[in-house]
Every structure is written in structure tokens, then in C-alpha cells.
Amino acid sequence: MKILHTTPAQDGFYMPAEFAPHEGCLMIWPERSDSWQYGAYAARKAFLTVIRAIAKSEKMTVLCSETQYDNARAQLPDEVRLVVMETDDAWARDVGPTFVVSRTGERRGIDWGFNAWGGEVDGLYPSWERDNCVARKFCDLLENDCYDKRDFICEGGSIHVDGEGTALVTEACLLSAGRNPDLSRAEIEQVLCDYLGVSKVIWIPSGIYNDETNEHVDNICCFTAPGEVVLAWTDDESDPQYALSRASLAALEAAVDAKGRALTVHRLPLPAPVTITAEECEGLDLCDGEPTRTPGERLAASYVNFYIANGAIVMPAFGDPNDKPAQDMLQMLFPTREIIAVPARDILIGGGNIHCITQQIPKR
């Protein structure tokens, strides 16, 4: 594996859309005790449901710690590749490499800097050194060359592309004080263009209310096809999310993509607010002496946080009346894929959702 110091755009590489056919998916076996309640048993069950759904149509790779190898191997389907690689938690989307491809079919990875969603400013755990090594190690495992961009803090969940030159991001995340405070908005945009191979960045103001990632774009809005996006939406004017979604809608309706197309925006309904219980909080260890959750805290539940597998859409479900309308809308938008709804509460307690725990591996 070569460590590259050019840029993907210079070399003719670009980040493909998530709805494009791809080779497989990367996930990480959960075990961190201040993220996953009561020994992570419920979280592992939820992860296994996601893994089995994705493995129906693409190759799965799972990373785990040395101490969890035998346990994970005994539970995972035989066809899933299991690799010992130490991490600080289980957010594969954010710590894994962002993959880029060339028109000739070559694949490379980008090794962004990772600082637990905010570092010393508002990061979510005090040590992230193992997470910050995952992207490069995984590229080495796949024998893919890797771009060194550790001087730029960026998580996979904070960027989304259409594969045709357009990227989606939120101002709340990419302009946050804990990411790249010495760079201007224009300088951040240039980095995205250079490394994602895009020519247009659409900035929406905010993400999902109380999203502790500083409001990643993957929880609020994503491309479903060139020129089409879904946007997390509520009609409840008393919900603090209402103003955030309306502001994002206004930004999307005012934008055009890299091809000059106005965007078609599909409003994907949100579930009713999901809050964590006292019993669930009691099952979480302290982080650096402090609780990671408080009873009644609102969690960042959203149906937008789905994974696009080759043969399916694996979407979060919350036991909410809007589970079915959300599933129906996704079936309309992805008519050739099976819509698989997975109970996601035990993933959400950890701080994310289905998209957050998965990272696509494009075809070479």
C-alpha cells in the first residue's frame, strides 16, 4: 500500500454515490461500555440483524478487538470476514476510509483525521488514537493505496455525494469549532472538492436536533438519485426540529447541483421524539468520570439514516406510526430494492443509527 500525498481530483478519482453498485460493507463489533448499555448484548443483536440483512447482497467485513474475536466469530454468519483491529468504538462510517474510484476501475481510500467529533472542544470521548488508525489499516488490508489527509478532521457521516460532482454537508458540522477552526468555509469547500472529486458543495444549515455529531448530514438529508434527495421532516411546529428542517428545505430548494439541476426534495417523515429511559442510562458506564446519557434525553432518531445495500435498503425502525410511511416512501424511491426495517433503538442509544455503523466499499 502506498501513502499518497497528491489529491484524488488530481489523480482522476472521485467518491461514488452510495446508490451505485458496490463490493461490500465494513462494520465494527460493538463493546464500549459507556456507549452500549448492559455489556453491549442488545447492541450486538441489533448489529447482527443489520449484518445479516446487508450480507444477502454484498460482502461483509467486521472488525473486532482481540478479546471479542471468538465471541464475534461464533455469532457472525460464516460468509462474513472477521478481522482483529482495535478501535475505540464501533462507528465504521466515521472512522473508516472514504473510498474513491477512477473511471478505469481503480479504488483508493482517504485517511481523514478523526478526533471523536470535536476533540478537546466537544468530542465525545477523551481518547481516539485507535479510531484514528482504522482508515489506513483497512486500506492496507484491502491492498488499496491511501491518501494522507489526517490534517483535516472529517467523518464519513458528515459528507454525502451524488457521484456526479455534487456533495451535501451541514454548516453545523463542518464549520464547528472542534473540527477545522483555522480554515474558512471556502477553504473547507476546496478540500472537499479536491478529495471527493466534486465541483459543487451544497451547504444546508443544520442537521437533526440534539445530534451529538454536531449534526451530520447523513441523519438529515441524502441523495437517492442524481438530482433527488430525501430530507428528514416534521409538520409539528412545536418541535425544535421543525425550524431546522424548514431552513434546510429552503437551502435545498435554492440550490442547483453540479449539473445545473434543481433538486427534487422528498420529505421523509420523522418518528415522534425518542428519549432514553433511566433504566437504559443505568446500564451505561461513565466516560472519564461523567455519564454519557441522562434520563429523558432526546436521541437523534431519523429514518434518513438508512444503508443502501446492493439489493436492499436497510432502514431504522422505532416502533412508531411513521415507520410504515417512511418504509413506503423508501420503496417508492428505490423500487428495485427490498426495504428491510430493523429495530434501531439499541443502536440509537449508542449515539448513532444504521448508516453510522456501516461504511460502503465500492467496486474496483
Coordinates of C-alpha atoms in Angstrom, one line a residue:
M1 CA 0.0 0.0 0.0
K2 CA 1.3 3.5 -0.9
I3 CA 0.6 6.5 1.2
L4 CA -0.3 9.2 -1.3
H5 CA 0.2 13.0 -0.9
T6 CA -1.5 14.1 -4.1
T7 CA -5.3 14.6 -4.2
P8 CA -7.9 12.3 -5.7
A9 CA -9.1 15.1 -8.0
Q10 CA -5.5 15.5 -9.3
D11 CA -5.3 11.8 -10.0
G12 CA -8.7 11.4 -11.6
F13 CA -10.5 9.8 -8.6
Y14 CA -14.0 10.7 -7.2
M15 CA -16.3 9.5 -4.4
P16 CA -19.1 7.4 -6.0
A17 CA -22.7 7.7 -4.9
E18 CA -24.0 5.3 -2.3
F19 CA -26.7 4.0 -4.6
A20 CA -24.1 2.8 -7.1
P21 CA -23.3 -0.9 -7.2
H22 CA -20.5 -1.7 -4.7
E23 CA -18.4 -4.5 -3.5
G24 CA -19.2 -4.7 0.2
C25 CA -19.6 -3.1 3.6
L26 CA -17.4 -2.5 6.7
M27 CA -18.8 -2.7 10.3
I28 CA -17.2 -2.8 13.7
W29 CA -18.3 -5.2 16.5
P30 CA -19.6 -3.1 19.5
E31 CA -18.3 -3.4 23.0
R32 CA -17.5 0.0 24.5
S33 CA -19.3 0.0 27.9
D34 CA -20.1 3.8 28.0
S35 CA -21.7 3.6 24.6
W36 CA -23.6 0.3 24.7
Q37 CA -25.8 -0.5 27.6
Y38 CA -25.6 -3.6 29.8
G39 CA -22.5 -5.2 28.2
A40 CA -23.5 -4.4 24.6
Y41 CA -25.5 -7.6 24.3
A42 CA -28.6 -5.8 22.9
A43 CA -26.4 -3.7 20.6
R44 CA -24.7 -6.8 19.2
K45 CA -28.0 -8.4 18.5
A46 CA -29.1 -5.3 16.6
F47 CA -25.7 -5.2 14.7
L48 CA -26.1 -8.8 13.7
T49 CA -29.6 -8.1 12.3
V50 CA -28.1 -5.3 10.1
I51 CA -25.1 -7.5 9.1
R52 CA -27.4 -10.4 8.0
A53 CA -29.6 -8.0 6.0
I54 CA -26.6 -6.5 4.2
A55 CA -24.8 -9.8 3.6
K56 CA -27.7 -11.0 1.5
S57 CA -26.4 -8.9 -1.4
E58 CA -22.8 -7.9 -0.7
K59 CA -19.6 -9.0 1.1
M60 CA -19.4 -8.1 4.8
T61 CA -16.2 -7.3 6.7
V62 CA -16.4 -6.9 10.5
L63 CA -13.6 -5.5 12.7
C64 CA -13.3 -6.6 16.4
S65 CA -11.0 -6.5 19.3
E66 CA -8.8 -9.5 20.2
T67 CA -10.9 -10.2 23.3
Q68 CA -14.1 -10.3 21.3
Y69 CA -12.9 -12.4 18.4
D70 CA -14.1 -15.8 19.5
N71 CA -17.5 -14.3 20.6
A72 CA -18.0 -12.5 17.4
R73 CA -16.9 -15.4 15.2
A74 CA -19.4 -17.7 16.9
Q75 CA -22.3 -15.3 16.2
L76 CA -21.5 -14.0 12.7
P77 CA -22.6 -15.7 9.6
D78 CA -19.9 -18.0 8.1
E79 CA -19.5 -15.8 5.0
V80 CA -18.7 -12.7 7.0
R81 CA -15.0 -11.8 7.1
L82 CA -13.9 -11.0 10.7
V83 CA -10.6 -9.1 11.3
V84 CA -8.9 -8.3 14.6
M85 CA -8.4 -4.5 14.5
E86 CA -8.5 -2.4 17.7
T87 CA -10.8 0.6 17.7
D88 CA -12.2 3.0 20.3
D89 CA -15.8 2.4 19.4
A90 CA -18.0 1.0 16.6
W91 CA -18.7 3.9 14.2
A92 CA -17.4 2.4 10.9
R93 CA -18.8 5.2 8.8
D94 CA -16.9 7.9 10.6
V95 CA -13.5 6.2 11.3
G96 CA -13.2 4.0 8.2
P97 CA -11.7 5.3 5.0
T98 CA -13.7 7.3 2.5
F99 CA -13.3 5.4 -0.8
V100 CA -12.7 7.0 -4.1
V101 CA -12.6 5.3 -7.5
S102 CA -11.3 6.1 -11.0
R103 CA -13.0 5.9 -14.3
T104 CA -10.8 2.9 -15.1
G105 CA -11.9 1.0 -12.0
E106 CA -9.1 1.6 -9.5
R107 CA -10.0 2.1 -5.9
R108 CA -8.2 4.1 -3.2
G109 CA -9.0 5.3 0.3
I110 CA -8.9 8.7 2.1
D111 CA -7.5 8.7 5.6
W112 CA -9.1 11.8 7.2
G113 CA -8.2 13.0 10.7
F114 CA -10.6 11.8 13.4
N115 CA -11.0 13.4 16.8
A116 CA -14.2 11.8 18.2
W117 CA -16.5 14.5 16.8
G118 CA -14.9 17.6 18.2
G119 CA -11.6 16.8 20.1
E120 CA -10.9 19.0 23.1
V121 CA -13.8 21.3 22.2
D122 CA -16.8 18.9 22.3
G123 CA -15.5 15.5 21.5
L124 CA -17.5 12.5 22.8
Y125 CA -14.6 10.5 24.3
P126 CA -11.2 11.5 25.6
S127 CA -9.0 9.1 23.6
W128 CA -9.4 8.3 19.9
E129 CA -6.0 7.2 18.8
R130 CA -7.1 3.7 17.8
D131 CA -10.0 5.1 15.8
N132 CA -7.7 7.4 14.0
C133 CA -5.6 4.5 12.7
V134 CA -8.5 2.4 11.3
A135 CA -8.8 4.0 7.8
R136 CA -5.1 3.5 6.9
K137 CA -5.1 -0.1 8.4
F138 CA -8.2 -1.1 6.5
C139 CA -6.8 0.3 3.2
D140 CA -3.7 -1.9 3.9
L141 CA -5.9 -4.9 4.5
L142 CA -7.6 -4.3 1.1
E143 CA -4.3 -3.5 -0.6
N144 CA -5.7 -0.1 -1.6
D145 CA -3.4 2.9 -1.8
C146 CA -4.4 5.6 0.7
Y147 CA -4.4 9.4 0.6
D148 CA -3.0 11.0 3.7
K149 CA -5.4 13.8 4.9
R150 CA -5.0 13.4 8.6
D151 CA -4.5 17.1 8.9
F152 CA -8.2 17.6 8.1
I153 CA -10.8 16.5 10.5
C154 CA -13.7 14.8 8.7
E155 CA -16.1 11.9 9.4
G156 CA -17.8 9.8 6.7
G157 CA -21.2 10.7 8.1
S158 CA -20.5 14.4 7.5
I159 CA -20.3 14.1 3.7
H160 CA -22.7 12.8 1.1
V161 CA -22.3 12.8 -2.7
D162 CA -24.4 12.1 -5.8
G163 CA -21.4 10.6 -7.8
E164 CA -21.9 13.3 -10.5
G165 CA -20.0 16.1 -8.9
T166 CA -22.1 17.3 -6.0
A167 CA -21.6 17.0 -2.3
L168 CA -24.0 17.7 0.6
V169 CA -22.8 18.9 4.0
T170 CA -24.2 20.8 7.0
E171 CA -22.8 24.1 8.2
A172 CA -23.4 23.0 11.9
C173 CA -20.9 20.1 11.5
L174 CA -18.2 21.2 9.1
L175 CA -17.9 24.7 10.5
S176 CA -17.9 23.5 14.1
A177 CA -15.2 24.8 16.4
G178 CA -13.9 21.3 17.1
R179 CA -13.2 20.3 13.5
N180 CA -11.0 22.6 11.4
P181 CA -11.3 26.0 13.1
D182 CA -8.3 27.5 11.3
L183 CA -9.9 27.0 7.9
S184 CA -12.5 29.3 6.3
R185 CA -15.7 27.9 4.8
A186 CA -14.2 28.4 1.3
E187 CA -11.0 26.6 2.3
I188 CA -13.1 23.6 3.7
E189 CA -15.1 23.5 0.5
Q190 CA -11.9 23.4 -1.6
V191 CA -10.6 20.4 0.4
L192 CA -13.9 18.6 -0.2
C193 CA -13.7 19.3 -4.0
D194 CA -10.0 18.2 -4.1
Y195 CA -10.6 14.9 -2.1
L196 CA -14.2 13.9 -3.1
G197 CA -13.7 14.9 -6.8
V198 CA -16.7 17.2 -6.7
S199 CA -17.2 20.6 -8.2
K200 CA -20.2 21.7 -6.2
V201 CA -20.8 21.7 -2.4
I202 CA -24.4 22.3 -1.2
W203 CA -24.4 23.6 2.4
I204 CA -27.5 23.1 4.4
P205 CA -27.6 24.9 7.8
S206 CA -28.4 22.2 10.3
G207 CA -29.0 18.5 10.9
I208 CA -31.2 16.6 13.4
Y209 CA -31.9 18.3 16.7
N210 CA -29.6 17.2 19.5
D211 CA -27.4 15.2 17.2
E212 CA -24.2 14.9 19.1
T213 CA -22.0 14.7 16.0
N214 CA -22.6 18.4 15.5
E215 CA -25.5 17.4 13.1
H216 CA -24.0 15.1 10.5
V217 CA -25.7 15.4 7.1
D218 CA -26.3 11.6 6.9
N219 CA -29.1 11.9 9.5
I220 CA -31.0 14.8 7.9
C221 CA -30.5 14.6 4.1
C222 CA -29.1 12.3 1.4
F223 CA -29.2 11.7 -2.3
T224 CA -31.4 8.9 -3.5
A225 CA -30.6 9.5 -7.2
P226 CA -28.9 12.3 -9.2
G227 CA -30.9 15.4 -8.6
E228 CA -33.1 13.8 -5.8
V229 CA -32.8 13.9 -2.1
V230 CA -34.7 12.9 1.0
L231 CA -35.0 15.4 3.9
A232 CA -36.0 14.5 7.4
W233 CA -39.2 16.3 8.0
T234 CA -41.8 17.1 10.7
D235 CA -45.0 19.2 10.4
D236 CA -45.1 19.7 14.2
E237 CA -44.3 23.4 14.6
S238 CA -43.7 22.9 18.4
D239 CA -40.9 20.5 17.7
P240 CA -37.4 22.2 17.6
Q241 CA -36.7 20.1 14.6
Y242 CA -39.4 21.9 12.6
A243 CA -37.3 25.1 12.1
L244 CA -34.1 23.1 11.4
S245 CA -35.8 21.1 8.6
R246 CA -37.5 24.2 7.1
A247 CA -34.2 26.0 6.9
S248 CA -32.6 23.0 5.2
L249 CA -35.5 22.8 2.8
A250 CA -35.1 26.5 1.9
A251 CA -31.4 25.9 1.2
L252 CA -32.1 22.8 -0.9
E253 CA -34.8 24.5 -3.0
A254 CA -32.5 27.4 -3.7
A255 CA -29.6 25.2 -4.8
V256 CA -28.7 23.6 -8.1
D257 CA -26.3 20.6 -8.4
A258 CA -23.0 20.3 -10.3
K259 CA -25.0 19.6 -13.5
G260 CA -27.2 22.7 -13.0
R261 CA -30.3 20.7 -12.0
A262 CA -32.7 21.9 -9.4
L263 CA -33.2 19.3 -6.6
T264 CA -36.3 17.3 -6.1
V265 CA -36.8 17.1 -2.3
H266 CA -38.8 14.3 -0.8
R267 CA -39.9 14.9 2.7
L268 CA -39.2 11.8 4.8
P269 CA -41.3 11.9 8.0
L270 CA -39.6 11.7 11.3
P271 CA -40.6 9.5 14.2
A272 CA -42.0 11.1 17.3
P273 CA -39.2 12.2 19.6
V274 CA -37.3 9.2 21.0
T275 CA -35.9 9.7 24.6
I276 CA -33.7 7.5 26.7
T277 CA -35.0 5.9 29.9
A278 CA -33.5 5.9 33.4
E279 CA -33.1 2.1 33.1
E280 CA -31.2 2.4 29.9
C281 CA -28.9 5.1 31.4
E282 CA -28.2 2.9 34.4
G283 CA -26.7 0.3 32.0
L284 CA -24.0 2.6 30.7
D285 CA -20.6 3.1 32.3
L286 CA -19.2 6.5 33.0
C287 CA -16.9 8.1 30.4
D288 CA -14.0 9.9 32.0
G289 CA -16.0 10.0 35.3
E290 CA -19.1 11.5 33.7
P291 CA -22.4 10.0 32.4
T292 CA -22.8 9.8 28.7
R293 CA -26.6 9.9 28.8
T294 CA -29.2 11.5 31.1
P295 CA -32.7 10.1 31.6
G296 CA -35.2 11.8 29.3
E297 CA -32.5 12.9 26.8
R298 CA -33.8 13.2 23.3
L299 CA -31.9 10.9 20.8
A300 CA -31.3 11.8 17.2
A301 CA -33.8 9.4 15.6
S302 CA -34.2 9.7 11.9
Y303 CA -35.3 7.4 9.0
V304 CA -32.8 9.2 6.7
N305 CA -30.0 7.2 8.4
F306 CA -30.5 4.1 6.2
Y307 CA -27.9 2.0 4.4
I308 CA -28.2 1.4 0.7
A309 CA -27.2 -2.2 0.0
N310 CA -26.9 -3.7 -3.5
G311 CA -30.2 -5.5 -3.0
A312 CA -31.9 -3.7 -0.2
I313 CA -32.5 -0.6 1.8
V314 CA -31.8 -1.3 5.5
M315 CA -33.7 1.3 7.4
P316 CA -34.1 2.0 11.1
A317 CA -37.4 1.4 12.7
F318 CA -38.6 2.8 16.0
G319 CA -42.0 1.1 16.7
D320 CA -43.5 4.4 15.6
P321 CA -46.6 5.1 13.5
N322 CA -44.3 6.7 10.9
D323 CA -42.3 3.6 10.4
K324 CA -44.7 2.4 7.7
P325 CA -45.0 5.7 5.8
A326 CA -41.2 6.0 5.8
Q327 CA -40.8 2.5 4.5
D328 CA -43.4 3.2 1.8
M329 CA -41.6 6.3 0.7
L330 CA -38.2 4.5 0.5
Q331 CA -39.8 1.7 -1.5
M332 CA -41.1 4.3 -4.0
L333 CA -37.7 5.9 -4.3
F334 CA -35.8 2.5 -4.5
P335 CA -38.3 0.3 -6.4
T336 CA -35.7 -2.4 -7.3
R337 CA -34.5 -2.9 -3.7
E338 CA -36.1 -4.7 -0.8
I339 CA -36.9 -2.4 2.1
I340 CA -35.7 -4.1 5.4
A341 CA -36.8 -2.3 8.6
V342 CA -34.5 -3.1 11.5
P343 CA -35.4 -2.1 15.1
A344 CA -32.8 0.5 15.8
R345 CA -33.3 1.7 19.4
D346 CA -30.4 -0.3 20.8
I347 CA -28.1 1.3 18.1
L348 CA -29.5 4.8 18.7
I349 CA -28.7 4.6 22.4
G350 CA -25.1 4.3 21.4
G351 CA -25.3 7.7 19.7
G352 CA -26.0 6.8 16.0
N353 CA -28.0 4.7 13.6
I354 CA -27.7 2.2 10.8
H355 CA -25.8 4.5 8.4
C356 CA -23.4 5.5 11.1
I357 CA -22.3 1.9 11.8
T358 CA -21.7 0.9 8.1
Q359 CA -19.2 2.0 5.5
Q360 CA -19.5 1.1 1.9
I361 CA -16.7 -0.4 -0.1
P362 CA -17.1 0.5 -3.8
K363 CA -16.3 -1.9 -6.6
R364 CA -12.8 -1.6 -8.1

